[in-house]
Short mmCIF file of C-alpha atoms in Angstrom, two decimals:
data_model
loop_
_atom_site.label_atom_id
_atom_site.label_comp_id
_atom_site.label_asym_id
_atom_site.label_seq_id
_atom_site.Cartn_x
_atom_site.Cartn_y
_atom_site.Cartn_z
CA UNK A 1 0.00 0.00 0.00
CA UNK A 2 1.55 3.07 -0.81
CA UNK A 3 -0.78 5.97 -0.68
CA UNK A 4 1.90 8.87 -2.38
CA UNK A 5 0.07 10.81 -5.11
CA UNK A 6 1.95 12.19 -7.46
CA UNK A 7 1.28 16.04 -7.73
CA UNK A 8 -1.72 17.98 -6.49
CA UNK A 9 -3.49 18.88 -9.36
CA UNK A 10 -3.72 14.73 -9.62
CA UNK A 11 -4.75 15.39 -5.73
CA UNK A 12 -7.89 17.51 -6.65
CA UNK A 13 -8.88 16.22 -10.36
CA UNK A 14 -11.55 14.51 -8.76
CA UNK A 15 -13.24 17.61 -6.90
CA UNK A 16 -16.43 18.65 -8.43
CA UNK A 17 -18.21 21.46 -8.44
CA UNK A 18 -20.63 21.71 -5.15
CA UNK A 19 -18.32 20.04 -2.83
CA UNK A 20 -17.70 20.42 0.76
CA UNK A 21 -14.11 20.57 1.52
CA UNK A 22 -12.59 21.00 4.80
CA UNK A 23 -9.48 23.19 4.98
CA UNK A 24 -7.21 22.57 7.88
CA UNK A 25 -4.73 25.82 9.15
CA UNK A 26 -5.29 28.61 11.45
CA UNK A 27 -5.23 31.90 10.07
CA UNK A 28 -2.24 31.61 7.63
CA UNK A 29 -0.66 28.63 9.75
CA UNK A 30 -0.20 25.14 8.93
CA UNK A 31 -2.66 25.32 5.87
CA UNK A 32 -2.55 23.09 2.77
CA UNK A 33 -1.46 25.63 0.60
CA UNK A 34 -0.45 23.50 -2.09
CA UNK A 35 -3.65 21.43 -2.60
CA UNK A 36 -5.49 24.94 -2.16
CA UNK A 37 -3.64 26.11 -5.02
CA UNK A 38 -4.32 23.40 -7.23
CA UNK A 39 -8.06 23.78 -6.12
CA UNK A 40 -7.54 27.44 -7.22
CA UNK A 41 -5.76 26.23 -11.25
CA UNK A 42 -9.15 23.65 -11.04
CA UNK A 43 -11.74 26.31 -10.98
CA UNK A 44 -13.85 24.15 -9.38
CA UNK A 45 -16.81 26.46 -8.19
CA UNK A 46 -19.45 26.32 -5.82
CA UNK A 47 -17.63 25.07 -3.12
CA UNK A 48 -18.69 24.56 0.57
CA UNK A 49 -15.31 25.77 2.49
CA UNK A 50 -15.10 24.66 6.53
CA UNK A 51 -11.97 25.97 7.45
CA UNK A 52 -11.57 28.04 11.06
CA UNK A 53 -10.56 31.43 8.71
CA UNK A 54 -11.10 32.45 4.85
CA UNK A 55 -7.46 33.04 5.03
CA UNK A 56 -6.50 36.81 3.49
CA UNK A 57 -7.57 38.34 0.16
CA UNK A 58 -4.62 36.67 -2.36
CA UNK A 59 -3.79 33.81 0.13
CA UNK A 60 -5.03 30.62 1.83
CA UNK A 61 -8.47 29.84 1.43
CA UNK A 62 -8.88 33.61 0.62
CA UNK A 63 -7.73 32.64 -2.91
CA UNK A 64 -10.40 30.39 -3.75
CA UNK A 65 -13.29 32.92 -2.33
CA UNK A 66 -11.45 35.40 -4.58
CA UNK A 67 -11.73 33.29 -7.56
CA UNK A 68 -15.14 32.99 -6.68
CA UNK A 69 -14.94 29.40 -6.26
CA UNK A 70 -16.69 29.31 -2.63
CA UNK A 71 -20.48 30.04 -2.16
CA UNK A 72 -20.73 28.87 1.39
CA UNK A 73 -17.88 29.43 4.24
CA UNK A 74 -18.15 27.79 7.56
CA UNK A 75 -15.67 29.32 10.41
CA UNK A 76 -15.22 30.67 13.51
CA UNK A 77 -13.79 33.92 12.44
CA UNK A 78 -13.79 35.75 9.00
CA UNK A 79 -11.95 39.15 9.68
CA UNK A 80 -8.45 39.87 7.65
CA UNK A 81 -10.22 39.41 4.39
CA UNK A 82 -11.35 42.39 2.89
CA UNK A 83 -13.04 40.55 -0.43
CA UNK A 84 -14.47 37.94 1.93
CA UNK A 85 -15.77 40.94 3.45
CA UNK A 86 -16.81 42.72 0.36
CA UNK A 87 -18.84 39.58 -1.07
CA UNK A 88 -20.79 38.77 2.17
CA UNK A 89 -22.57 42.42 2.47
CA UNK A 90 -23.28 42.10 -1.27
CA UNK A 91 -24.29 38.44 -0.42
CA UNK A 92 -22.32 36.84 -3.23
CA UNK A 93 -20.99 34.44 -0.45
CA UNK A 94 -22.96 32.82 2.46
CA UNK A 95 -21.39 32.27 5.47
CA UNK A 96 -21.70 30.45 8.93
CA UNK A 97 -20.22 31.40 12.22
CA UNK A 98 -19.33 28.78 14.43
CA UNK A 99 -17.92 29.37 17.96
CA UNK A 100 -14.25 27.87 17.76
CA UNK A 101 -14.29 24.81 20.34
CA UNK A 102 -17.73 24.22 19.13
CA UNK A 103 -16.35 23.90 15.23
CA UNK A 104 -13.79 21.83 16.20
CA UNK A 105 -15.37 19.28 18.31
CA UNK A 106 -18.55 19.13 15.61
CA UNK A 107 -16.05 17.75 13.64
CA UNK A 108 -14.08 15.38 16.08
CA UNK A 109 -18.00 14.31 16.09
CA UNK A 110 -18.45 13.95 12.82
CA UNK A 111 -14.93 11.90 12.50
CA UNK A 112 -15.91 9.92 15.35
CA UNK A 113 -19.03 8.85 14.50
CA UNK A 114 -21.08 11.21 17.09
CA UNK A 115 -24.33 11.86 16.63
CA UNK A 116 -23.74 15.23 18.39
CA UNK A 117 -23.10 16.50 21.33
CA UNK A 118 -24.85 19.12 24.57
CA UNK A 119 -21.82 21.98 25.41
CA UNK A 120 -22.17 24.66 27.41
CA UNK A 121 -20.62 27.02 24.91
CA UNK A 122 -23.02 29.77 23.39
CA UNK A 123 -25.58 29.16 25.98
CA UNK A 124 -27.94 32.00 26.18
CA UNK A 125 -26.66 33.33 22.87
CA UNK A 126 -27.59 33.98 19.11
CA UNK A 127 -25.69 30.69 18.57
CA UNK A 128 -28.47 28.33 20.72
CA UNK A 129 -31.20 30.11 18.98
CA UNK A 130 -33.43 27.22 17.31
CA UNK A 131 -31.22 24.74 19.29
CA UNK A 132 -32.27 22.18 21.88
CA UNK A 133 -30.72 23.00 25.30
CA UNK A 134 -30.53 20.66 28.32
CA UNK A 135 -29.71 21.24 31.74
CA UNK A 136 -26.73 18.58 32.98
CA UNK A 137 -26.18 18.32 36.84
CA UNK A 138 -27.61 22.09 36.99
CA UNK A 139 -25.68 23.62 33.78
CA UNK A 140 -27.21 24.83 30.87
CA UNK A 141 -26.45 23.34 27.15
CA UNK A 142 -26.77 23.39 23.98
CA UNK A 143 -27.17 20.26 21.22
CA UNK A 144 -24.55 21.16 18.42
CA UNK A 145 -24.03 18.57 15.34
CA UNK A 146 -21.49 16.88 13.79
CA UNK A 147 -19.47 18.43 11.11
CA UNK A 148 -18.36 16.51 7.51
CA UNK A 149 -17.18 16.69 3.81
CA UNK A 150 -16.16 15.18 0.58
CA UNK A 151 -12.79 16.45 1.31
CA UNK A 152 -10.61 17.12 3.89
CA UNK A 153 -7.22 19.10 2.69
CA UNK A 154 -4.39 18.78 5.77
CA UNK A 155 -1.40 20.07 6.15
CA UNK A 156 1.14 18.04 8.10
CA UNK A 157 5.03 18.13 8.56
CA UNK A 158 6.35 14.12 7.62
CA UNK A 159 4.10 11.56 6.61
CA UNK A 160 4.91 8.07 5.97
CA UNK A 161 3.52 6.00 2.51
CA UNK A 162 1.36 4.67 4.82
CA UNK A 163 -0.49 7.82 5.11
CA UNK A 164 0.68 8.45 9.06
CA UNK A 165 1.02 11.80 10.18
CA UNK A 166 3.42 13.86 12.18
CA UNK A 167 3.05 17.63 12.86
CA UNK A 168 5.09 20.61 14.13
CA UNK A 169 3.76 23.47 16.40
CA UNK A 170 0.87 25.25 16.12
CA UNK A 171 0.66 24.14 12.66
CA UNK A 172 -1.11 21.45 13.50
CA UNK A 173 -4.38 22.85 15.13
CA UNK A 174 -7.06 21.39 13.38
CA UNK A 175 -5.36 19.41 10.65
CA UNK A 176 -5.54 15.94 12.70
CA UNK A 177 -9.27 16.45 13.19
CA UNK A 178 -10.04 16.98 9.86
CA UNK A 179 -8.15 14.24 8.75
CA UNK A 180 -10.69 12.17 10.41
CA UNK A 181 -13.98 13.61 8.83
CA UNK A 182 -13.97 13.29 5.64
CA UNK A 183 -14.94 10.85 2.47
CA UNK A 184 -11.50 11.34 1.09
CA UNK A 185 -8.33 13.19 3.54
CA UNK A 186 -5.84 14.34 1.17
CA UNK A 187 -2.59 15.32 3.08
CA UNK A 188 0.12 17.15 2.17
CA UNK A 189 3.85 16.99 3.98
CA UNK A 190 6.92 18.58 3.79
CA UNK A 191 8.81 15.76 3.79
CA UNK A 192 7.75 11.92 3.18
CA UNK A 193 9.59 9.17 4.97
CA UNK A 194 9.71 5.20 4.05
CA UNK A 195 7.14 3.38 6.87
CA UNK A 196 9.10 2.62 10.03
CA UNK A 197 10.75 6.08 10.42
CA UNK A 198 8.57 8.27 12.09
CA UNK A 199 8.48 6.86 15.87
CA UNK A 200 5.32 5.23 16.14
CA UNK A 201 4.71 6.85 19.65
CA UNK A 202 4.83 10.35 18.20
CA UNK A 203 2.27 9.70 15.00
CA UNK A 204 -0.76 11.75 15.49
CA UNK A 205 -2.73 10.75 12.91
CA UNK A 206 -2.87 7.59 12.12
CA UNK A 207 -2.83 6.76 8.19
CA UNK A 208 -5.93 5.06 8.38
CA UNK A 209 -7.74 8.39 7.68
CA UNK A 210 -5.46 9.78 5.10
CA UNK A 211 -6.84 8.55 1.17
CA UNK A 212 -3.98 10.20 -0.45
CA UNK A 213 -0.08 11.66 0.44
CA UNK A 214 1.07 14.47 -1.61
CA UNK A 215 4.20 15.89 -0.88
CA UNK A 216 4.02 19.68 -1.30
CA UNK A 217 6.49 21.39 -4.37
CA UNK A 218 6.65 24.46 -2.71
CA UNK A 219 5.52 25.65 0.99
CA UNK A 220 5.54 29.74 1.03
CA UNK A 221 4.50 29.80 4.94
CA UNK A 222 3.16 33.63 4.77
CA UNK A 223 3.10 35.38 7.97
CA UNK A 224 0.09 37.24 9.46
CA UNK A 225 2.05 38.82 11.97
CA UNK A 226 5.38 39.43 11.73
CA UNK A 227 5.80 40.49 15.78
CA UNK A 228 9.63 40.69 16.80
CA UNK A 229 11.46 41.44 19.94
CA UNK A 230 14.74 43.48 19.58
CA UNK A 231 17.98 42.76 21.63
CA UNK A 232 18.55 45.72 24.39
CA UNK A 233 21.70 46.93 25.09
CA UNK A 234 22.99 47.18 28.28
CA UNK B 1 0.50 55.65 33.66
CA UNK B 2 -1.12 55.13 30.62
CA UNK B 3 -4.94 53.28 31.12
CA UNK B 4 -3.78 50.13 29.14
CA UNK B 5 -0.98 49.66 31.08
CA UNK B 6 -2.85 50.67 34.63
CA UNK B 7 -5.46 48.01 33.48
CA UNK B 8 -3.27 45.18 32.63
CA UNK B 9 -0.80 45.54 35.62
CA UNK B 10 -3.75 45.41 37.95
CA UNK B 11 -4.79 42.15 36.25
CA UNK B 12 -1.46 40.90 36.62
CA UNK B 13 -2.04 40.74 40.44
CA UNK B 14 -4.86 38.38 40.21
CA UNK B 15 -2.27 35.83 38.73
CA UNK B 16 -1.52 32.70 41.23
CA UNK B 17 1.79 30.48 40.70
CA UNK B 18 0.91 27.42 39.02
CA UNK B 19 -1.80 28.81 37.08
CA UNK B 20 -2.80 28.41 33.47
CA UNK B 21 -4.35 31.20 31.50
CA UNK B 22 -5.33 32.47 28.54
CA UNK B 23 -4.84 36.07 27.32
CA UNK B 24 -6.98 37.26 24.64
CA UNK B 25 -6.18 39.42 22.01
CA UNK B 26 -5.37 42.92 22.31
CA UNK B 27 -4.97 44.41 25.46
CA UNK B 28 -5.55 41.11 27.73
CA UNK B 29 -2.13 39.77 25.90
CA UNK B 30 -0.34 42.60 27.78
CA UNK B 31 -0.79 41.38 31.28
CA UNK B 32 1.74 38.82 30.45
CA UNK B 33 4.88 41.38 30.79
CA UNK B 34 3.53 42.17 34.57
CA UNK B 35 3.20 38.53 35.95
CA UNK B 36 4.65 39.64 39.21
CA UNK B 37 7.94 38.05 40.71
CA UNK B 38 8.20 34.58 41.88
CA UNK B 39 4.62 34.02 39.80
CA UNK B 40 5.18 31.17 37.43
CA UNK B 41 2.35 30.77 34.97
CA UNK B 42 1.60 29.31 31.79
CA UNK B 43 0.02 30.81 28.50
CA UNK B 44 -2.43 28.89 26.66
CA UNK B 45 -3.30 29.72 23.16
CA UNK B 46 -6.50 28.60 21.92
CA UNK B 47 -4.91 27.44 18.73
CA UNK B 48 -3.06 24.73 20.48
CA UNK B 49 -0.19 25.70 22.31
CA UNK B 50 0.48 25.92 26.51
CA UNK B 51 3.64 27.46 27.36
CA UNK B 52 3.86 30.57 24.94
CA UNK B 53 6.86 33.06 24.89
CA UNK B 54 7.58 36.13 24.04
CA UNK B 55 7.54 37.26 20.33
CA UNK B 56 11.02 35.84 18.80
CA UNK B 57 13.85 37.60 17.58
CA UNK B 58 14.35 38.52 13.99
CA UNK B 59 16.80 35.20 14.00
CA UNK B 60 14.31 33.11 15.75
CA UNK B 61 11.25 33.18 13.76
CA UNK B 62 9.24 29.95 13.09
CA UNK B 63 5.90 30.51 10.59
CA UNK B 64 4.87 27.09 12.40
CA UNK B 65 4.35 29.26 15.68
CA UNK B 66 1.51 31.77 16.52
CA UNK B 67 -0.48 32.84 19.22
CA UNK B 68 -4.30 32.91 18.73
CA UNK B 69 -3.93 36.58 17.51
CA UNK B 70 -1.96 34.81 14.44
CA UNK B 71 1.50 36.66 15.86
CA UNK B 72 4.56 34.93 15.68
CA UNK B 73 5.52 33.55 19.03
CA UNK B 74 8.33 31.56 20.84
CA UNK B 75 8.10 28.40 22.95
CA UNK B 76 9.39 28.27 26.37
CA UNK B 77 10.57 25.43 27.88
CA UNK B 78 8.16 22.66 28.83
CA UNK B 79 5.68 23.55 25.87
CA UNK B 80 3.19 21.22 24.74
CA UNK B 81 0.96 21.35 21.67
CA UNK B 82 -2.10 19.91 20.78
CA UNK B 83 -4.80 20.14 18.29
CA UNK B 84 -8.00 22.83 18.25
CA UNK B 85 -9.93 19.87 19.32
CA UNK B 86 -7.73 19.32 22.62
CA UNK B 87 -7.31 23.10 23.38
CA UNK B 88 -11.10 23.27 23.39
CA UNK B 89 -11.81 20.40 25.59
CA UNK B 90 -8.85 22.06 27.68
CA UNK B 91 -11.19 25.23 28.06
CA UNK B 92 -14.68 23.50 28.22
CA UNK B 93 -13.85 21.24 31.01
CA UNK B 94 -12.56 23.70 33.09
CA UNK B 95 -8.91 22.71 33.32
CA UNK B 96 -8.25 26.88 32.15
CA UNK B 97 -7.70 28.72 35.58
CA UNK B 98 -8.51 32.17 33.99
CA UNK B 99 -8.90 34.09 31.20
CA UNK B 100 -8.99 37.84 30.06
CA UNK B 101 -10.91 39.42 27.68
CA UNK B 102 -11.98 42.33 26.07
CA UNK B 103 -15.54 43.63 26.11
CA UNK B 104 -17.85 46.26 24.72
CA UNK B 105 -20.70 45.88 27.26
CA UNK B 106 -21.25 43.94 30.99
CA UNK B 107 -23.62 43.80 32.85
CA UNK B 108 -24.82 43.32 36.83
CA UNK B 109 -25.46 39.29 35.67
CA UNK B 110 -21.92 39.26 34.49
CA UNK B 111 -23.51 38.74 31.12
CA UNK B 112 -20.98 39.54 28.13
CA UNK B 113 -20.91 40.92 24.84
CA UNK B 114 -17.82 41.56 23.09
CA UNK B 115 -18.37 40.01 19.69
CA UNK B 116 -20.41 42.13 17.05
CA UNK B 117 -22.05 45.28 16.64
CA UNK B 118 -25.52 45.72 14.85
CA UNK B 119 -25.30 47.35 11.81
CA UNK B 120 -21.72 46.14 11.18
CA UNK B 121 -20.58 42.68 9.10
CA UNK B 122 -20.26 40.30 11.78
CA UNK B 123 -16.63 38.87 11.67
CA UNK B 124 -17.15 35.89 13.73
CA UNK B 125 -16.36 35.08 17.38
CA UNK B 126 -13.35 33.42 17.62
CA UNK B 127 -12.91 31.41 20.65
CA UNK B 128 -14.58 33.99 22.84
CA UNK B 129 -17.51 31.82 23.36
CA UNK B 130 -15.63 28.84 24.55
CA UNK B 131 -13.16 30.97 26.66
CA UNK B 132 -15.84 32.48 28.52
CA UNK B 133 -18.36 29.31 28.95
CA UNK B 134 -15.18 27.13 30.35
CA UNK B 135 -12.63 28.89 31.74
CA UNK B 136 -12.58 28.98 35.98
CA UNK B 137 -12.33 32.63 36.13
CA UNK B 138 -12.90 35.07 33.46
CA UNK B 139 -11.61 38.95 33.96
CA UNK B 140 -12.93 41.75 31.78
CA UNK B 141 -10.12 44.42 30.48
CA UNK B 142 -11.28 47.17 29.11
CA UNK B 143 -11.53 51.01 29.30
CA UNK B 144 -14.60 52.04 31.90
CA UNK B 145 -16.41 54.31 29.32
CA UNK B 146 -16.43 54.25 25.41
CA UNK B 147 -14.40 56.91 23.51
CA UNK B 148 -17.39 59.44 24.03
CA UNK B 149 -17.57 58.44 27.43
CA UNK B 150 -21.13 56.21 26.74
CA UNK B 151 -21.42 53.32 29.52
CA UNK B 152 -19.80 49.59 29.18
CA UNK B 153 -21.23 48.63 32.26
CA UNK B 154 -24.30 48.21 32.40
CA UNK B 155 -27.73 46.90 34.29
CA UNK B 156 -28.33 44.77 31.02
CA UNK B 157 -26.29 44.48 27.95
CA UNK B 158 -28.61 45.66 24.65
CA UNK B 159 -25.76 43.98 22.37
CA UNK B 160 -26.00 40.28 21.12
CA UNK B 161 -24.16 38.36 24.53
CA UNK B 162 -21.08 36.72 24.13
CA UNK B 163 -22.29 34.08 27.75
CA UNK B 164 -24.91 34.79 30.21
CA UNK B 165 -23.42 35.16 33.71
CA UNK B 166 -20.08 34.48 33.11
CA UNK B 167 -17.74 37.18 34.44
CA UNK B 168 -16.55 37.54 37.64
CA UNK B 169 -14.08 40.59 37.70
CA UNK B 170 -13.92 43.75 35.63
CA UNK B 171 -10.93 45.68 35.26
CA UNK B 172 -10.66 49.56 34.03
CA UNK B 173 -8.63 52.50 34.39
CA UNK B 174 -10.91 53.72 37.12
CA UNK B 175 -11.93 50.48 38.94
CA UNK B 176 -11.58 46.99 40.20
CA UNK B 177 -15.55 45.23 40.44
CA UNK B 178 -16.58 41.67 41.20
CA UNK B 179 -19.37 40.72 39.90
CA UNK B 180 -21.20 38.88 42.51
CA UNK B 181 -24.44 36.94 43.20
CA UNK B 182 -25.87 40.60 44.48
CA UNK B 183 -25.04 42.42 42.31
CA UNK B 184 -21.67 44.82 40.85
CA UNK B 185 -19.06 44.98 44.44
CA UNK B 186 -17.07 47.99 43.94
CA UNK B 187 -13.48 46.32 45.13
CA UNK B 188 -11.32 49.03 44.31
CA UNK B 189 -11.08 53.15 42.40
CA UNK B 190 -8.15 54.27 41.16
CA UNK B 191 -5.56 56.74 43.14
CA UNK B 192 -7.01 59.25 41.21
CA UNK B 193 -10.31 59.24 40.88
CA UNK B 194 -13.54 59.43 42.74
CA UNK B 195 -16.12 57.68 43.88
CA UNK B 196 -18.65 59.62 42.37
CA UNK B 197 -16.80 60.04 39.49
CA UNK B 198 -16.56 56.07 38.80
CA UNK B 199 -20.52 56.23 40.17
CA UNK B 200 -21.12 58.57 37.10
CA UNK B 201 -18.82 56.51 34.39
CA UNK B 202 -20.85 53.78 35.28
CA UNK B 203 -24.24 52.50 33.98
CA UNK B 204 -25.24 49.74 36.58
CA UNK B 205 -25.81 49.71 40.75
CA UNK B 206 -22.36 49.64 42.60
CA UNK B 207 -22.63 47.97 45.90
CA UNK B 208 -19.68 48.12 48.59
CA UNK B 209 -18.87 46.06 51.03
CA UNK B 210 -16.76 47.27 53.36
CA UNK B 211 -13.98 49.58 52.16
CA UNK B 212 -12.70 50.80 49.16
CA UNK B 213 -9.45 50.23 48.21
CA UNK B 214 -7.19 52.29 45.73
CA UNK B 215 -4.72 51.12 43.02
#
């Protein structure tokens, strides 16, 4: 079994227009940039994007709702895209807010075969309105759902041909959940290793969610915030 | 002293060794250059990090590390990371000792709402939600009065809430109040200011018990 693709244009040729796609990174970190750019040469339109940002207006995700490729985005935060912006008050894009622990834990449900799940987050808020709440041992709740796609697109640092997973910092955040809730997981690594070289103990994904391996050509790793210290003298 | 700085040193004294807390964005992620001597605590970032730094030098910079404000970040030692799915169960259940966050409105409930105003696009609320459902203790940081001197604190927030009854401490430039089965407990008024004049900056019953301290 060797589950290496070879480029990632081969890696999206069978994404059709209308899918859901998941898009692991947070803000500009740890995203799949290279499958989202071959998503981008595809053209593939009317896409349903849940990804935690739309990324910014000529990167990330943010080049695929530029393109006009996305018609509905699913996140927990949409700021630091000024198109995304300008297409949702002219409504050319829908989009759904999603508290953050409660968008990633609808989709460790719908990885994990959950039916959904009662959390106290967004009690008493627009987000429980229409929603069946519960009270647990005195505390309020709310029901949220699980959370799928066709695709998930994640963005790890080695992967074995096995389709196991190793990441590095906060790159990871919710790549390895992802990877679990979709039809097809298409990952792509930095570097791939023969099976038996990544240390078992540190895999965090196991490879039986990953479909497909692509090791990415080119990884531009754009940062949102460039914050530095200086050195003081003394 | 500036009121940023008066606002975030003041929070920094509410900090106990051993404790793990989460900054939000903005102001809150100031109180982390006044954790007070022999106070050891650890940052969480939402986006799954405990143990963050400060920013790195120009020679030290990793794109693989940000905070939950997307800056770049360093690790100290003992980091661990883990993924959005962790760092949220990590808030939910409770295992977050506090958190501080910004806030356009509170209210006598401790009710919250610091994530969108009417009549503007609504950009989403982060992790707000979560932080301020899960975490132990949750400290508002923010200036008493808006820039036209309107009231933030209030009998009953009119904006959409962020959680119902969740805070337990706001911090401004003018005072320290605990929010409190009874009602707002005026703790503490700034060296210099007035009780009547944090009376009139604010838009909800203050209570006191006992004496009023200044900071």
């Amino acid at each position: 079994m060797n589950k290496v693709i070879p480029s990632a244009a081969d890696a999206v040729a069978l994404i059709r227009d209308g899918a859901t796609i998941m898009c692991g990174g947070f803000g500009l970190c740890g995203l799949p940039e290279n499958l989202i750019r071959a998503l981008h040469a595809r053209g593939t339109r009317n896409l349903t994007v849940i990804s935690n940002n739309p990324g910014v207006d000529d990167f990330g995700v943010g080049m695929l709702v530029r393109a006009k490729q996305v018609s509905h985005f699913i996140g927990s935060y949409v700021g630091e895209n000024k198109e995304f912006e300008r297409q949702a008050i002219a409504g050319e894009i829908k989009y759904t807010l999603v508290p953050q622990g409660t968008f990633a834990e609808r989709i460790r449900a719908g990885g994990a075969g959950i039916g959904g799940f009662f959390t106290p987050t967004g009690y008493g808020t627009i987000v429980a309105d229409g929603k069946e709440t519960r009270v647990i041992d005195g505390r309020n709740y709310v029901l949220e759902a699980p959370l799928r796609a066709d695709f998930a697109f994640v963005k790890a640092y080695k992967g074995d041909s096995k389709g196991n997973l190793m990441y590095r910092k906060t790159a990871r955040n919710f790549n390895p959940v992802m990877a679990t809730a979709a039809t097809v997981t298409i990952a792509e690594v930095e570097v791939i290793v023969e099976p038996g070289q990544l240390d078992p103990d540190a895999i965090v994904t196991p490879g039986i969610y990953v479909t497909h391996l692509l090791k990415g050509a080119y990884f531009e790793k754009r940062i949102e915030r460039r914050t530095v210290r200086q050195l003081q003298a003394v | 002293m500036e009121k940023r700085e008066r606002i975030v040193r003041r929070i920094a004294r509410e900090l106990h060794d051993g404790d793990y807390v989460n900054l939000g964005i903005g102001m809150p992620t100031l109180v982390a250059n006044y954790v007070p001597p022999g106070i050891d605590i650890t940052l969480h970032s939402e986006n799954g990090m405990l143990g963050v730094g400060p920013y790195p030098l120009e020679s030290e910079i990793d794109p693989d590390l940000v905070n939950a404000g997307k800056e770049i970040v360093t690790e100290l030692p003992g980091t661990s990371y883990f993924s959005s799915a962790d760092s949220f169960a990590m808030v939910r259940g409770g295992h977050i000792d506090m958190t501080v966050l910004g806030a356009l409105e509170v209210d006598e409930e401790g009710n919250l709402a610091n994530w969108m105003v009417p009549g503007k696009m609504m950009k989403g609320m982060g992790g707000a939600m979560d932080l301020v459902a899960g975490a132990k203790r949750v400290i508002v940081a923010m200036e008493h009065t808006t820039k036209d001197g309107g009231h933030k604190i209030l009998k009953k927030c009119a904006l959409p809430l962020t959680g119902t009854k969740v805070v337990q401490m706001i911090v401004t430039e003018l005072a320290v109040i605990e929010v409190t089965p009874g009602g707002l407990v005026l703790r503490e008024i700034a060296s210099d200011t007035t009780l009547d004049a944090v009376k009139k900056a604010t838009g909800a019953t203050l209570h006191v018990d006992g004496e009023i301290a200044h900071f």
